[in-house]
Short mmCIF file of C-alpha atoms in Angstrom, two decimals:
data_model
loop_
_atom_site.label_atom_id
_atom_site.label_comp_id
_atom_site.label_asym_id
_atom_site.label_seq_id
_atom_site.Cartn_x
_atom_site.Cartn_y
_atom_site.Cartn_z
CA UNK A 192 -26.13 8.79 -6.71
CA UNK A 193 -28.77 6.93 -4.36
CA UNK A 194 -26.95 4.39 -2.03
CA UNK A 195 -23.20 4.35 -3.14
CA UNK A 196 -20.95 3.56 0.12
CA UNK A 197 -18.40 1.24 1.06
CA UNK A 198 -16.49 0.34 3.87
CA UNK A 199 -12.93 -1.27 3.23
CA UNK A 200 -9.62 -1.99 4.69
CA UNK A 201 -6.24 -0.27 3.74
CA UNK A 202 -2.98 -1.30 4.90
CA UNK A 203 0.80 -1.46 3.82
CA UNK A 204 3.70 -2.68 4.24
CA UNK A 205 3.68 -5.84 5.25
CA UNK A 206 7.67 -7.04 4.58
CA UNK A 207 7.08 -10.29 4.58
CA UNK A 208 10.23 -12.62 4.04
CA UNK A 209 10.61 -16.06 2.42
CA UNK A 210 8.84 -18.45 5.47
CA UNK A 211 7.77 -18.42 9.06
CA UNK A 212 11.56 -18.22 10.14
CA UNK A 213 12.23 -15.04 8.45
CA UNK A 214 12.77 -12.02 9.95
CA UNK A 215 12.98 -8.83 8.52
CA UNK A 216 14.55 -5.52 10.35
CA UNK A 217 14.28 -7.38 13.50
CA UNK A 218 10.78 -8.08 13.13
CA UNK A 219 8.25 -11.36 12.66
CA UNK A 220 6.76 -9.92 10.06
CA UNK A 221 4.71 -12.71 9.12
CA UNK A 222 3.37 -13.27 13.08
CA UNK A 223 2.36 -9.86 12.97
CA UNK A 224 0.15 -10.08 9.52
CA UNK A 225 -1.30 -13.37 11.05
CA UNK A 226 -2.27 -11.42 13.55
CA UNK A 227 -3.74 -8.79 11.64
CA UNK A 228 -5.57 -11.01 9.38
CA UNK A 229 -7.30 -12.16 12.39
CA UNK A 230 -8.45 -9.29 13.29
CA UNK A 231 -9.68 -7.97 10.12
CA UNK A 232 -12.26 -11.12 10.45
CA UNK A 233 -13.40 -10.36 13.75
CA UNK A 234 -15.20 -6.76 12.22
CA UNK A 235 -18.51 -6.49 12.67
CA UNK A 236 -19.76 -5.61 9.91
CA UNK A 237 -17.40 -6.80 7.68
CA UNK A 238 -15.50 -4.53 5.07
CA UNK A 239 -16.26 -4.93 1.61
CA UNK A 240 -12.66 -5.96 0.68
CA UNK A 241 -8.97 -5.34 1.96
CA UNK A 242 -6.06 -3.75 -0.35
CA UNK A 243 -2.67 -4.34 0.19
CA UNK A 244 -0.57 -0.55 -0.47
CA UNK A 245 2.52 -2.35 -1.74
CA UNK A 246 5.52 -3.83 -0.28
CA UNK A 247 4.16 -7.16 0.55
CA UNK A 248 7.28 -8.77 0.59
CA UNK A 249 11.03 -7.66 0.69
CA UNK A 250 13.34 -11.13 0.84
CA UNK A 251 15.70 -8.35 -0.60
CA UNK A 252 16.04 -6.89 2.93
CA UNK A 253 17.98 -8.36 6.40
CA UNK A 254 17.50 -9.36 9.91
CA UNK A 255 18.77 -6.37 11.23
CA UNK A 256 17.60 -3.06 10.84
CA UNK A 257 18.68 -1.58 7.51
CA UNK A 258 20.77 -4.67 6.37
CA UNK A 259 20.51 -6.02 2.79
CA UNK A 260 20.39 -9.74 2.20
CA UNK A 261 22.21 -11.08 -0.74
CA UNK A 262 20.62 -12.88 -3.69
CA UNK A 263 17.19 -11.78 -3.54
CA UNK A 264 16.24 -13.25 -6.88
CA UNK A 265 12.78 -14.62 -8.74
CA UNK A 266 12.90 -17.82 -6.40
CA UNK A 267 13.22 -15.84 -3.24
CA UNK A 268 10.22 -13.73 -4.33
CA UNK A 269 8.46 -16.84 -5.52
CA UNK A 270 8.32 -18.09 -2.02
CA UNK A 271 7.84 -15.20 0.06
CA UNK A 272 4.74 -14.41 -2.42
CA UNK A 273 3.57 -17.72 -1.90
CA UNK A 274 4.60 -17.26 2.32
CA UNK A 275 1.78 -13.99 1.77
CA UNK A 276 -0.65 -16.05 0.05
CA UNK A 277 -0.71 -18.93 2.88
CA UNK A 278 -1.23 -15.94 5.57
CA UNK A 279 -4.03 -14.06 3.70
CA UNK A 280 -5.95 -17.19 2.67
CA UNK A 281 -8.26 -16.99 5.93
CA UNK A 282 -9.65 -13.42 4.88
CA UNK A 283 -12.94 -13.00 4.46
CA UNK A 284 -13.55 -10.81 2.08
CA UNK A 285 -11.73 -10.02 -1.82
CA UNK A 286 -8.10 -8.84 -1.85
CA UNK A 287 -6.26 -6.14 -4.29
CA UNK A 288 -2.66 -5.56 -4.28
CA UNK A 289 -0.76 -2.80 -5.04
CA UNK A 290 3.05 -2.55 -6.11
CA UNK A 291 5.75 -0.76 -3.32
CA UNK A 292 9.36 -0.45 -4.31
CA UNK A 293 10.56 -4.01 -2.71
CA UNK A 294 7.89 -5.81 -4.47
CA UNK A 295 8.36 -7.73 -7.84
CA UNK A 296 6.14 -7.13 -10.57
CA UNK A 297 6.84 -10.50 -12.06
CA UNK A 298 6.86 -12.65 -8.92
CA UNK A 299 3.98 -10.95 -7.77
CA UNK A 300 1.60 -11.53 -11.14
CA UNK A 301 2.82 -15.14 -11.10
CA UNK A 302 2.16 -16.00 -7.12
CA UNK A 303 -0.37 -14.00 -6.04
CA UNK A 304 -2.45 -12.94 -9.56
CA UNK A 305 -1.75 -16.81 -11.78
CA UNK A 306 -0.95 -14.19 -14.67
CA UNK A 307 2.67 -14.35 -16.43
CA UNK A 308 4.91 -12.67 -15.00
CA UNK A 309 5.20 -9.70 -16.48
CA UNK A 310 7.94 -6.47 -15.27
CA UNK A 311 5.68 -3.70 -16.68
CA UNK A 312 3.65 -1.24 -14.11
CA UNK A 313 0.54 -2.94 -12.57
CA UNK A 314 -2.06 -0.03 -12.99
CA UNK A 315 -5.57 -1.40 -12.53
CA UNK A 316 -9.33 0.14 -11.07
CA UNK A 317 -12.44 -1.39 -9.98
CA UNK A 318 -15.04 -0.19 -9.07
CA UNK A 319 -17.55 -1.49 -5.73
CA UNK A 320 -21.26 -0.39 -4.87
CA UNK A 321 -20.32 2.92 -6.80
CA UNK A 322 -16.91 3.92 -5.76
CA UNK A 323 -14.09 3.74 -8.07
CA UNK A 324 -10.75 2.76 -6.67
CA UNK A 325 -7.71 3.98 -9.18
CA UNK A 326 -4.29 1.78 -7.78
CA UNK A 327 -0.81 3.17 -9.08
CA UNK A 328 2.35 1.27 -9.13
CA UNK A 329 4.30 3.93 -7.96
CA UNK A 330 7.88 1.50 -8.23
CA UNK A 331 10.45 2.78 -9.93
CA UNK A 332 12.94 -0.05 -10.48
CA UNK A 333 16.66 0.47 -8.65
CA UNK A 334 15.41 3.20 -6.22
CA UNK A 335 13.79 3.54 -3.04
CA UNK A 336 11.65 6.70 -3.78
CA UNK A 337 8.63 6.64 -6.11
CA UNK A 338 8.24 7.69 -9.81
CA UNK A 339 5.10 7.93 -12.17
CA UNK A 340 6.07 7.80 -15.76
CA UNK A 341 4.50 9.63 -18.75
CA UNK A 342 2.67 6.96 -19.83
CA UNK A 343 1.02 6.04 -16.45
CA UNK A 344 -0.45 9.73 -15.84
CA UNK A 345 -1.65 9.60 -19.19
CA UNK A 346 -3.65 6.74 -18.39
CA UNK A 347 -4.39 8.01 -15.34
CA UNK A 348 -6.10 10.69 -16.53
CA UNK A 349 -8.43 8.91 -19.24
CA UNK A 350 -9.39 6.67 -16.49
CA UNK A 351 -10.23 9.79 -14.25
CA UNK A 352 -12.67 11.29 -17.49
CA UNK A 353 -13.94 7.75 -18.43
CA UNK A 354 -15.89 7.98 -14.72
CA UNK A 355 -19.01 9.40 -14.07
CA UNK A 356 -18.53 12.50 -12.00
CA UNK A 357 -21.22 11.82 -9.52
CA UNK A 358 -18.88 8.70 -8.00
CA UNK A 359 -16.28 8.84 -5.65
CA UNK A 360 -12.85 8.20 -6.54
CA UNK A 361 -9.99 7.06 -3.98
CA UNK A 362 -6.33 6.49 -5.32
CA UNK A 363 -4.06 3.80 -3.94
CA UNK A 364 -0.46 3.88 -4.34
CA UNK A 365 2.91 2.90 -2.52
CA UNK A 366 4.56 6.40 -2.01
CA UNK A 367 3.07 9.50 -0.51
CA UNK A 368 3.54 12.53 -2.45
CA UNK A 369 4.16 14.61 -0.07
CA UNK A 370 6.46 15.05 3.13
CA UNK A 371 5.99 13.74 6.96
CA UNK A 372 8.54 16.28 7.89
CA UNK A 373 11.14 13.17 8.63
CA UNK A 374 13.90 14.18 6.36
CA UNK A 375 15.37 10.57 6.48
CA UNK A 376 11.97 9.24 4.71
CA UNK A 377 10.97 12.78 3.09
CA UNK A 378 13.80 11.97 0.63
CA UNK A 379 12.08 8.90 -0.79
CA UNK A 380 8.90 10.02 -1.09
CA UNK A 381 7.14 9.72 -4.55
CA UNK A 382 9.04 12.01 -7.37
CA UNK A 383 7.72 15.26 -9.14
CA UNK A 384 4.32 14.88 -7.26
CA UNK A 385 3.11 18.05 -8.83
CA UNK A 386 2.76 15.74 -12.05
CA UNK A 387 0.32 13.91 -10.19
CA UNK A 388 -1.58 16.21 -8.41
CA UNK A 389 -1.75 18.58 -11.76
CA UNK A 390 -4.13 15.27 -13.10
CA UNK A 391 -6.16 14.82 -9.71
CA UNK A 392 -7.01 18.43 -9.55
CA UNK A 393 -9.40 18.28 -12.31
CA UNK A 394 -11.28 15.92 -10.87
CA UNK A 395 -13.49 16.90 -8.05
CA UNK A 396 -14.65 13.35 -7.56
CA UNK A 397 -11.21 12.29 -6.49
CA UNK A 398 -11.54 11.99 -2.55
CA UNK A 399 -8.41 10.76 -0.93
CA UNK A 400 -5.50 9.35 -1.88
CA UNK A 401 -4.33 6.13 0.60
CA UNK A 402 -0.50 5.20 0.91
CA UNK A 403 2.07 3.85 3.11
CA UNK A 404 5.82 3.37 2.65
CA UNK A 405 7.14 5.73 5.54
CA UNK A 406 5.85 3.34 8.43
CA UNK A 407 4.14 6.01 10.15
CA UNK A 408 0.65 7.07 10.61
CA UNK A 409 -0.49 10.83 9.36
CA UNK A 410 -4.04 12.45 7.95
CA UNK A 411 -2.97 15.24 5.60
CA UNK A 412 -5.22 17.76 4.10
CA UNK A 413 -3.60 19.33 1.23
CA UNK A 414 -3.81 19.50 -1.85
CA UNK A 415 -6.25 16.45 -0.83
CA UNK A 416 -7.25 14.64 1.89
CA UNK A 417 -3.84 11.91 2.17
CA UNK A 418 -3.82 9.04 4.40
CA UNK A 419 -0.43 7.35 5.40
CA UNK A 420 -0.91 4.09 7.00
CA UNK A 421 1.64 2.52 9.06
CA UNK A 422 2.94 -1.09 8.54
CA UNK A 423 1.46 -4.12 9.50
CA UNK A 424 4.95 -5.35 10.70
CA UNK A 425 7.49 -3.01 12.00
CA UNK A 426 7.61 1.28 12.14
CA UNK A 427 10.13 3.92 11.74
CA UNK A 428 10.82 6.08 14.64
CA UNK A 429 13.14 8.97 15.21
CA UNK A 430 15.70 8.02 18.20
CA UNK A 431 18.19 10.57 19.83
CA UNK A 432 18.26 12.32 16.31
CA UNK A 433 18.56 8.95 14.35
CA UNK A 434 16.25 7.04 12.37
CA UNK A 435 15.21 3.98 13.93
CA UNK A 436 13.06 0.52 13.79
CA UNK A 437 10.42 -0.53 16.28
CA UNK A 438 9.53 -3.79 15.83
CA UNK A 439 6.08 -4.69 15.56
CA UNK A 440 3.05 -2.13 16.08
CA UNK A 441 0.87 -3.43 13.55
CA UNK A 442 -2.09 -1.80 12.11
CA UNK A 443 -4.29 -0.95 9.45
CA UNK A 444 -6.78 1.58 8.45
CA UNK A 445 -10.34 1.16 8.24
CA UNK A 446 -12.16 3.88 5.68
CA UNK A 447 -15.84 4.10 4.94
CA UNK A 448 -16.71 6.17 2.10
CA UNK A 449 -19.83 7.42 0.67
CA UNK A 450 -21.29 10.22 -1.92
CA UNK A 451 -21.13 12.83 0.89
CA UNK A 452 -18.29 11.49 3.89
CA UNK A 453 -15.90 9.95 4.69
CA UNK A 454 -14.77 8.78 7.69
CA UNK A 455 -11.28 6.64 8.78
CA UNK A 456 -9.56 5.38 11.50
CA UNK A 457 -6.66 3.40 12.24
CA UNK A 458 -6.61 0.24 14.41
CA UNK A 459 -3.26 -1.18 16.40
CA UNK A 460 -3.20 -5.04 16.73
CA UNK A 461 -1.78 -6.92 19.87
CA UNK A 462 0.16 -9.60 17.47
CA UNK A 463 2.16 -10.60 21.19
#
């Protein structure tokens, strides 16, 4: 493969609520994704295109750390999709979206995608300058923690063999399948993760698989390279033994990928 690379964005967890006045776990979420936005177009060179890692919105959560709002329903979701749209207008460069347990299939097709709004998993690939990029809806409807059905791996795995073996593969979904040795989060992690990893491991093409959902930043190695990236708007911490919200910290991960490296880092944004 002569001249396959590409250099994109990767970031998660965004949280966004219905409008500008919203606030989510304490946090301006949609200040914060301004913010990053912003600083996404000031990269020099540009990426190729950003992806969103799920949970772009959650009008289903409160103001205060771990509160629940009431009535989080299509219209709700309607205009917190359309909220993210207004925000991410000024990028640059293509966007792709993937599904995280507070998203809504339907809302999200209809706002963000003009397609009906459909509830079924939104598994999709593309492929750009020779890299293939597999995203997984990882959502499994009622529950925090992630699930693949039957259905999905099976299609997972004639995407993998429909794709020449001499590109580079990098899977997107919501939930890591592994543990960050936080028990609090560890618990709603994605579910029987071997099921997953028994598909990638026949695929030596597959290079890293990208996620988000714990709000934390870690570089795993095994069984293949996984990359957690934290949120754009607020991050878990551990405090005096308890779980706990910091407000803010945005970032998002920068990855440049070719036939023989790869190389990430993650950048923090001053959104004050």
């Amino acid at each position: 493969m002569n001249g396959a690379g590409v250099s994109f964005i990767h970031l998660s967890d965004c949280h966004l609520g219905e409008g500008p006045e919203a606030r989510v776990y304490g946090a301006d979420t949609g200040s914060a994704l301004e913010a990053v936005v912003a600083h996404i177009n000031t990269l020099d060179p540009p990426p190729s295109f950003v992806i969103f890692g799920g949970d772009l919105v959650s009008p289903d959560l409160g103001a205060e750390p771990f509160a629940v709002a009431e009535d989080a329903g299509h219209r709700k979701y309607d205009d917190a999709y359309a909220y993210f749209r207004k925000i991410v207008a000024p990028l640059q460069v293509p966007a792709h979206f993937a599904v995280g347990n507070h998203d809504s299939r339907a809302s999200l097709r209809k706002v963000l995608l003009d397609e009906e709004p459909r509830d079924e998993p939104c598994d999709y690939h593309f492929e750009v300058n020779g890299c293939v990029f597999i995203v997984l809806d990882t959502q499994d409807p009622g529950h925090v923690a992630g699930l693949l059905a039957d259905g999905q791996l099976g299609w997972l795995e004639r995407t993998l063999e429909g794709i020449s073996a001499d590109k580079p593969v990098v899977i997107v979904c919501h939930h890591p399948p592994v543990a960050i040795d936080i028990p609090y989060l560890d618990q709603f992690r994605l579910q029987e993760p071997e099921r997953l990893f028994a598909v990638l491991e026949r695929f030596s093409n597959v290079r890293c698989l990208l996620c988000g959902h714990v709000h934390n930043e870690r570089s795993l190695a095994a069984p293949l390279p996984i990359l957690i990236t934290p949120s754009t708007g607020f991050q878990f911490r551990m405090q005096d033994g308890e779980i706990g919200v910091v407000p803010g910290e945005p970032a998002y991960r920068v990855v440049t990928l070719d036939d023989r490296d790869m190389q990430t880092r993650v950048i923090h944004v001053d959104a004050r």
